[in-house]
Tab-separated table of C-alpha atoms in Angstrom:
chain	number	residue	atom	x	y	z
M	396	MET	CA	46.072	8.030	-4.464
M	397	ASP	CA	47.389	11.123	-2.757
M	398	ILE	CA	46.007	14.495	-3.888
M	399	ILE	CA	47.732	17.746	-2.971
M	400	GLU	CA	46.025	21.007	-3.850
M	401	SER	CA	47.761	24.339	-4.119
M	402	SER	CA	46.421	27.716	-5.192
M	403	HIS	CA	48.133	30.241	-7.428
M	404	PRO	CA	46.879	33.666	-8.569
M	405	GLN	CA	45.341	32.348	-11.777
M	406	ALA	CA	45.346	28.627	-11.313
M	407	THR	CA	44.727	25.730	-8.989
M	408	VAL	CA	47.227	22.896	-9.060
M	409	LEU	CA	46.207	19.347	-8.194
M	410	ALA	CA	49.210	17.079	-7.725
M	411	LEU	CA	48.172	13.451	-8.151
M	412	ASN	CA	50.567	10.960	-6.627
M	413	GLY	CA	50.287	7.186	-6.879
M	414	ARG	CA	47.846	5.142	-8.958
M	415	LEU	CA	44.809	6.601	-10.693
M	416	ASP	CA	42.566	3.613	-11.320
M	417	GLY	CA	38.886	2.771	-11.022
M	418	HIS	CA	39.079	2.717	-7.236
M	419	ALA	CA	40.712	6.147	-6.966
M	420	SER	CA	38.715	7.776	-9.771
M	421	PRO	CA	35.603	8.736	-7.729
M	422	ILE	CA	37.740	10.498	-5.095
M	423	VAL	CA	39.721	12.403	-7.723
M	424	THR	CA	36.533	13.316	-9.609
M	425	GLU	CA	34.997	14.680	-6.412
M	426	ARG	CA	38.056	16.843	-5.810
M	427	ILE	CA	38.070	18.108	-9.408
M	428	ASP	CA	34.375	18.955	-9.231
M	429	SER	CA	34.967	20.954	-6.075
M	430	VAL	CA	37.750	22.975	-7.756
M	431	VAL	CA	35.719	23.512	-10.945
M	432	ALA	CA	32.678	24.596	-8.881
M	433	ARG	CA	34.791	27.350	-7.320
M	434	GLY	CA	35.409	28.639	-10.834
M	435	SER	CA	39.134	28.860	-10.426
M	436	GLY	CA	39.735	29.215	-14.175
M	437	ARG	CA	42.831	27.232	-14.914
M	438	LEU	CA	43.186	23.766	-13.428
M	439	ILE	CA	46.658	22.303	-13.631
M	440	PHE	CA	47.269	18.634	-12.999
M	441	ASP	CA	50.743	17.935	-11.713
M	442	LEU	CA	51.276	14.363	-12.834
M	443	SER	CA	54.967	14.094	-11.943
M	444	GLY	CA	54.105	11.709	-9.088
M	445	LEU	CA	51.583	9.645	-11.037
M	446	GLU	CA	52.692	6.034	-11.286
M	447	TYR	CA	49.795	4.472	-13.182
M	448	VAL	CA	46.653	5.496	-15.000
M	449	SER	CA	43.942	3.081	-16.131
M	450	SER	CA	41.104	3.622	-18.598
M	451	ALA	CA	38.943	4.921	-15.748
M	452	GLY	CA	41.686	7.399	-14.840
M	453	LEU	CA	41.925	8.614	-18.430
M	454	ARG	CA	38.173	9.185	-18.438
M	455	VAL	CA	38.580	11.292	-15.292
M	456	PHE	CA	41.115	13.486	-17.131
M	457	LEU	CA	38.982	13.808	-20.252
M	458	THR	CA	35.870	14.639	-18.230
M	459	ALA	CA	37.796	17.218	-16.200
M	460	ALA	CA	39.151	18.883	-19.328
M	461	LYS	CA	35.668	18.953	-20.830
M	462	LYS	CA	34.161	20.464	-17.671
M	463	CYS	CA	36.866	23.146	-17.582
M	464	GLN	CA	36.337	23.913	-21.281
M	465	THR	CA	32.571	24.127	-20.815
M	466	GLY	CA	33.035	26.473	-17.856
M	467	GLY	CA	35.283	28.789	-19.860
M	468	GLY	CA	38.472	27.640	-18.123
M	469	ALA	CA	41.164	25.193	-19.105
M	470	ALA	CA	42.764	22.020	-17.818
M	471	ILE	CA	46.500	21.646	-18.301
M	472	PHE	CA	48.405	18.424	-17.686
M	473	ALA	CA	51.988	18.903	-16.586
M	474	GLY	CA	55.034	16.885	-15.610
M	475	LEU	CA	53.990	13.634	-17.247
M	476	PRO	CA	56.414	10.799	-16.394
M	477	PRO	CA	57.481	8.798	-19.489
M	478	SER	CA	55.046	5.937	-18.789
M	479	ILE	CA	52.082	8.324	-18.468
M	480	HIS	CA	53.234	10.313	-21.507
M	481	GLU	CA	53.214	7.057	-23.457
M	482	VAL	CA	49.624	6.325	-22.372
M	483	PHE	CA	48.566	9.864	-23.356
M	484	GLU	CA	50.220	9.423	-26.749
M	485	LEU	CA	48.665	6.006	-27.381
M	486	SER	CA	45.224	7.343	-26.458
M	487	GLY	CA	45.449	10.441	-28.624
M	488	PHE	CA	45.254	12.632	-25.520
M	489	LEU	CA	48.357	14.575	-26.570
M	490	ALA	CA	46.410	15.749	-29.631
M	491	VAL	CA	43.375	17.071	-27.766
M	492	LEU	CA	44.512	18.014	-24.250
M	493	GLN	CA	46.809	20.830	-23.176
M	494	VAL	CA	50.079	19.294	-21.995
M	495	GLN	CA	53.113	21.122	-20.618
M	496	PRO	CA	56.495	19.741	-19.539
M	497	THR	CA	56.342	21.308	-16.082
M	498	VAL	CA	53.884	22.897	-13.676
M	499	ALA	CA	55.871	26.149	-13.831
M	500	GLU	CA	55.390	26.266	-17.595
M	501	ALA	CA	51.703	25.452	-17.209
M	502	ILE	CA	51.283	28.304	-14.712
M	503	GLY	CA	53.197	30.658	-16.990
M	504	GLN	CA	51.229	29.666	-20.078
M	505	PRO	CA	49.320	32.652	-21.453
K	1076	MET	CA	21.403	-14.332	-22.394
K	1077	SER	CA	17.655	-13.766	-22.377
K	1078	ASP	CA	16.168	-12.207	-25.499
K	1079	SER	CA	13.481	-10.365	-23.566
K	1080	ILE	CA	15.246	-8.149	-21.083
K	1081	PRO	CA	13.076	-5.078	-20.523
K	1082	PRO	CA	14.902	-1.767	-20.137
K	1083	PRO	CA	14.761	-0.357	-16.637
K	1084	PRO	CA	12.071	2.386	-16.783
K	1085	GLY	CA	13.269	5.847	-17.725
K	1086	THR	CA	16.837	4.817	-18.355
K	1087	PRO	CA	18.870	6.212	-21.260
K	1088	LEU	CA	20.033	3.889	-24.023
K	1089	THR	CA	22.997	1.701	-23.238
K	1090	LEU	CA	25.920	1.793	-25.662
K	1091	VAL	CA	24.909	-1.723	-26.734
K	1092	GLU	CA	21.483	-0.423	-27.787
K	1093	GLU	CA	22.973	2.679	-29.396
K	1094	VAL	CA	25.456	0.659	-31.481
K	1095	LEU	CA	22.729	-1.706	-32.679
K	1096	LEU	CA	20.404	1.193	-33.486
K	1097	LEU	CA	23.110	2.828	-35.589
K	1098	ALA	CA	23.938	-0.500	-37.242
K	1099	LEU	CA	20.408	-0.782	-38.641
K	1100	ASP	CA	19.383	1.051	-41.772
K	1101	ASP	CA	16.641	3.296	-40.378
K	1102	ALA	CA	14.419	2.956	-43.460
K	1103	THR	CA	14.715	-0.744	-44.304
K	1104	GLY	CA	15.652	-2.081	-40.873
K	1105	ASP	CA	18.380	-4.239	-42.386
K	1106	LEU	CA	21.840	-4.373	-40.893
K	1107	ARG	CA	24.220	-2.016	-42.660
K	1108	PRO	CA	27.258	-3.563	-44.386
K	1109	MET	CA	30.065	-4.217	-41.906
K	1110	PRO	CA	33.267	-6.263	-41.901
K	1111	VAL	CA	32.932	-9.890	-40.817
K	1112	MET	CA	32.444	-9.946	-37.034
K	1113	GLY	CA	32.311	-6.131	-37.021
K	1114	LEU	CA	28.911	-6.032	-35.343
K	1115	GLU	CA	29.721	-8.853	-32.926
K	1116	TYR	CA	32.917	-7.209	-31.694
K	1117	SER	CA	31.332	-3.764	-31.559
K	1118	LEU	CA	28.451	-5.043	-29.424
K	1119	ALA	CA	30.921	-6.876	-27.191
K	1120	GLY	CA	32.984	-3.678	-26.888
K	1121	ALA	CA	29.862	-1.652	-26.163
K	1122	LEU	CA	28.952	-4.051	-23.384
K	1123	LEU	CA	32.390	-3.732	-21.771
K	1124	ALA	CA	32.165	0.044	-22.132
K	1125	ASP	CA	28.711	0.074	-20.502
K	1126	LEU	CA	30.147	-1.878	-17.573
K	1127	ALA	CA	33.100	0.513	-17.354
K	1128	LEU	CA	30.824	3.562	-17.374
K	1129	ALA	CA	28.751	1.894	-14.650
K	1130	GLU	CA	32.011	1.717	-12.650
K	1131	ARG	CA	31.921	-2.069	-12.447
K	1132	ILE	CA	35.095	-2.768	-14.417
K	1133	ASP	CA	38.322	-0.981	-15.250
K	1134	SER	CA	40.997	-1.821	-17.800
K	1135	ASP	CA	44.507	-1.238	-19.022
K	1136	PRO	CA	46.320	-2.798	-21.982
K	1137	GLN	CA	47.103	-5.903	-19.885
K	1138	GLN	CA	43.808	-6.675	-18.204
K	1139	ILE	CA	40.224	-6.023	-17.246
K	1140	ILE	CA	39.742	-5.582	-13.524
K	1141	VAL	CA	36.367	-6.101	-11.859
K	1142	LEU	CA	35.899	-3.166	-9.472
K	1143	SER	CA	32.594	-4.353	-8.112
K	1144	SER	CA	30.358	-7.311	-8.841
K	1145	GLU	CA	27.355	-5.529	-7.360
K	1146	PRO	CA	24.547	-5.722	-9.957
K	1147	THR	CA	23.821	-2.517	-11.866
K	1148	GLY	CA	20.093	-3.259	-11.899
K	1149	ASP	CA	20.181	-3.655	-15.668
K	1150	PRO	CA	19.954	-7.349	-16.582
K	1151	LEU	CA	21.609	-6.697	-19.952
K	1152	LEU	CA	24.795	-5.787	-18.078
K	1153	ASP	CA	24.482	-7.884	-14.950
K	1154	GLU	CA	24.659	-11.283	-16.616
K	1155	PRO	CA	28.019	-10.591	-18.318
K	1156	LEU	CA	29.246	-8.798	-15.188
K	1157	ALA	CA	28.685	-12.000	-13.224
K	1158	THR	CA	30.684	-13.906	-15.870
K	1159	LEU	CA	33.593	-11.474	-15.615
K	1160	ALA	CA	33.482	-11.517	-11.818
K	1161	ALA	CA	33.552	-15.331	-11.785
K	1162	SER	CA	36.775	-15.410	-13.820
K	1163	THR	CA	39.727	-16.867	-11.955
K	1164	GLY	CA	42.083	-14.003	-12.720
K	1165	PRO	CA	42.394	-10.740	-14.621
K	1166	LEU	CA	42.381	-11.317	-18.384
K	1167	PRO	CA	43.018	-8.838	-21.209
K	1168	VAL	CA	40.320	-6.870	-23.007
K	1169	GLY	CA	40.946	-8.895	-26.178
K	1170	HIS	CA	40.071	-12.118	-24.362
K	1171	TRP	CA	36.738	-10.776	-23.117
K	1172	LEU	CA	35.937	-9.300	-26.501
K	1173	ARG	CA	36.350	-12.761	-28.055
K	1174	VAL	CA	34.189	-14.363	-25.346
K	1175	LEU	CA	31.421	-11.759	-25.567
K	1176	ALA	CA	31.557	-11.569	-29.385
K	1177	GLY	CA	30.871	-15.300	-29.356
K	1178	GLU	CA	27.600	-14.548	-27.587
K	1179	ALA	CA	26.799	-11.455	-29.621
K	1180	GLN	CA	23.753	-12.958	-31.323
K	1181	SER	CA	21.880	-13.185	-28.039
K	1182	LEU	CA	23.157	-9.729	-27.070
K	1183	GLU	CA	21.901	-8.383	-30.401
K	1184	ASN	CA	18.510	-10.065	-29.892
K	1185	ALA	CA	18.224	-8.663	-26.371
K	1186	ALA	CA	19.192	-5.153	-27.476
K	1187	ARG	CA	16.767	-5.307	-30.401
K	1188	ALA	CA	13.945	-6.461	-28.120
K	1189	ARG	CA	14.658	-3.519	-25.841
K	1190	LEU	CA	14.645	-1.025	-28.691
K	1191	ILE	CA	11.255	-2.411	-29.722
K	1192	ALA	CA	10.009	-2.220	-26.107
K	1193	ARG	CA	11.151	1.411	-25.969
K	1194	GLY	CA	9.156	2.158	-29.138
K	1195	ILE	CA	12.291	3.052	-31.120
K	1196	LEU	CA	12.146	0.079	-33.516
K	1197	ARG	CA	9.189	-1.811	-34.915
K	1198	GLU	CA	9.199	-5.365	-36.192
K	1199	GLU	CA	8.123	-6.120	-39.757
K	1200	LYS	CA	7.582	-9.679	-40.906
K	1201	ARG	CA	7.810	-10.395	-44.619
K	1202	LYS	CA	8.160	-13.341	-46.927
K	1203	LEU	CA	11.260	-13.561	-49.069
K	1204	LEU	CA	10.627	-15.308	-52.415
K	1205	TRP	CA	7.172	-16.058	-50.988
K	1206	VAL	CA	8.687	-18.814	-48.858
K	1207	PHE	CA	11.275	-17.721	-46.339
K	1208	GLY	CA	9.995	-15.641	-43.458
K	1209	ILE	CA	12.262	-12.702	-42.675
K	1210	ARG	CA	12.068	-10.026	-40.050
K	1211	ARG	CA	13.207	-6.447	-40.374
K	1212	TYR	CA	13.398	-3.694	-37.823
K	1213	PRO	CA	12.816	-0.221	-39.270
K	1214	THR	CA	12.873	2.810	-37.004
K	1215	ALA	CA	9.521	3.671	-35.462
K	1216	ASP	CA	10.622	6.732	-33.494
K	1217	ASP	CA	13.751	8.433	-34.803
K	1218	ARG	CA	14.281	10.947	-31.986
K	1219	GLU	CA	17.095	8.937	-30.360
K	1220	LEU	CA	18.708	8.359	-33.737
K	1221	VAL	CA	18.566	12.035	-34.674
K	1222	GLU	CA	19.913	12.995	-31.261
K	1223	VAL	CA	22.927	10.692	-31.401
K	1224	ARG	CA	23.719	11.572	-35.012
K	1225	THR	CA	23.538	15.299	-34.247
K	1226	ARG	CA	25.779	14.847	-31.220
K	1227	LEU	CA	28.373	12.816	-33.112
K	1228	SER	CA	28.253	15.114	-36.120
K	1229	ALA	CA	28.981	18.161	-33.927
K	1230	LEU	CA	31.829	16.276	-32.313
K	1231	ILE	CA	33.394	15.164	-35.598
K	1232	LEU	CA	32.984	18.457	-37.415
K	1233	GLY	CA	33.937	20.633	-34.436
K	1234	ASP	CA	36.975	20.779	-32.186
K	1235	ASP	CA	35.348	20.478	-28.757
K	1236	LEU	CA	36.569	17.841	-26.373
K	1237	PRO	CA	34.408	14.720	-26.413
K	1238	ASP	CA	32.873	13.306	-23.313
K	1239	PRO	CA	34.257	9.810	-22.664
K	1240	ARG	CA	31.052	8.044	-23.698
K	1241	ASP	CA	30.973	9.717	-27.108
K	1242	ALA	CA	34.677	8.980	-27.615
K	1243	ILE	CA	33.956	5.294	-26.936
K	1244	LEU	CA	31.027	5.316	-29.365
K	1245	ILE	CA	33.138	6.855	-32.138
K	1246	GLY	CA	35.799	4.208	-31.490
K	1247	LEU	CA	33.245	1.407	-31.860
K	1248	LEU	CA	31.595	2.916	-34.947
K	1249	THR	CA	34.971	3.439	-36.582
K	1250	ALA	CA	36.103	-0.118	-35.818
K	1251	SER	CA	32.930	-1.565	-37.361
K	1252	ARG	CA	33.126	0.965	-40.238
K	1253	LEU	CA	29.607	2.095	-39.438
K	1254	LEU	CA	30.667	5.721	-39.312
K	1255	ASN	CA	31.055	5.653	-43.101
K	1256	HIS	CA	27.354	4.821	-43.435
K	1257	LEU	CA	26.178	7.471	-41.000
K	1258	PHE	CA	27.870	10.570	-42.374
K	1259	PRO	CA	28.620	11.862	-45.890
K	1260	GLU	CA	31.849	10.531	-47.376
K	1261	ALA	CA	33.171	14.079	-47.926
K	1262	ALA	CA	32.741	14.885	-44.222
K	1263	ILE	CA	34.472	11.663	-43.190
K	1264	GLN	CA	37.391	12.363	-45.519
K	1265	ALA	CA	37.685	15.999	-44.490
K	1266	ARG	CA	37.775	15.055	-40.796
K	1267	GLU	CA	39.801	11.852	-41.115
K	1268	GLY	CA	42.483	12.988	-38.657
K	1269	ARG	CA	39.968	14.166	-36.075
K	1270	ILE	CA	38.006	10.893	-36.319
K	1271	ALA	CA	41.203	8.835	-35.969
K	1272	THR	CA	42.139	10.794	-32.835
K	1273	LEU	CA	38.691	10.419	-31.268
K	1274	ALA	CA	38.529	6.722	-32.187
K	1275	ARG	CA	41.676	5.809	-30.302
K	1276	MET	CA	40.853	7.642	-27.099
K	1277	ASP	CA	39.365	4.577	-25.443
K	1278	LEU	CA	41.115	1.254	-25.008
K	1279	VAL	CA	38.022	-0.844	-25.798
K	1280	GLY	CA	37.515	0.926	-29.138
K	1281	ARG	CA	41.172	0.327	-30.037
K	1282	GLU	CA	40.933	-3.340	-29.101
K	1283	VAL	CA	37.735	-3.817	-31.140
K	1284	SER	CA	39.456	-2.180	-34.101
K	1285	THR	CA	42.503	-4.450	-33.743
K	1286	ALA	CA	40.322	-7.571	-33.533
K	1287	VAL	CA	38.164	-6.658	-36.549
K	1288	GLU	CA	41.197	-5.684	-38.653
K	1289	ALA	CA	42.883	-8.996	-37.800
K	1290	ILE	CA	39.817	-10.942	-38.960
K	1291	VAL	CA	39.581	-8.905	-42.178
K	1292	LYS	CA	43.274	-9.531	-42.901
K	1293	LEU	CA	42.926	-13.236	-42.157
K	1294	ILE	CA	39.997	-13.562	-44.540
K	1295	SER	CA	41.764	-11.537	-47.227
K	1296	SER	CA	44.918	-13.657	-47.003
K	1297	SER	CA	42.864	-16.894	-47.036
K	1298	ALA	CA	40.988	-15.721	-50.132
K	1299	LEU	CA	44.274	-14.767	-51.790
K	1300	SER	CA	45.880	-18.141	-51.066
K	1301	LEU	CA	42.805	-19.935	-52.458
K	1302	ARG	CA	43.120	-17.952	-55.692
K	1303	LEU	CA	46.835	-18.798	-55.905
């Protein structure tokens, strides 16, 4: 799993590339916690390079969104490839998480 | 599986214990009505979820993957973990649910013994029709029960995001239809959509639901064909 972080005026973007499974989850969680601890407000996940997400990976996303919500911020999931979109749909994540087609739209979201 | 596995000191309830606690009528100690195999599959699902939350296994719709066979320190989880780790290849969640549901009686006994050891349940021995000895397990200390019900109620009635553990629990309680016994019918009906969304957030909960529904359908169709 490759994680690329970029900062924007009102958001931090984490681009996750590769496979998010039980082996990668602790590393991703650590990175998320570090961003949330800085209180950067909006955390955008760029998932356009995500190839696979397991149950452990989905729990990472849900926990991240919950942490952001609790801290008064928001987590937005952007650029979902069709296979990841399908997993989000099957798991009901589309109904409870903020999802945008692209990172640009997520950054521009009011 | 041993029936007398003490809980590691100071540890929170496992999902297995929580599901069993919610499956028991707190006043009478009897098991609440559930579909055939509902409790067995829910306990099996809870066990897999406990192992997942302990970061020992991971899953996707095709398979369960053992991430680490290192014991968790909790014998309730470590025995099944060793069974999963000894498997020759990755197998789907449904397979392991069937295997573990087949051993659910000993899992139930172990979880019940732990709830008694924690002081949450007490054992009552009675005679039925003055002959048959029966045992019931009413609640002795309802703090855990009140806590979990309050937590789930807030989650169902509100719109906050669930934490993954609570989402799993709602999935298991929905699959075994226990949720209907825990909350007023009007609240369940009013929040039907929300409950359905929460219940499908975790793969194990969905698989337990599929397995229980399949058994219910099979029994219904068998009963129908017997009548015909």
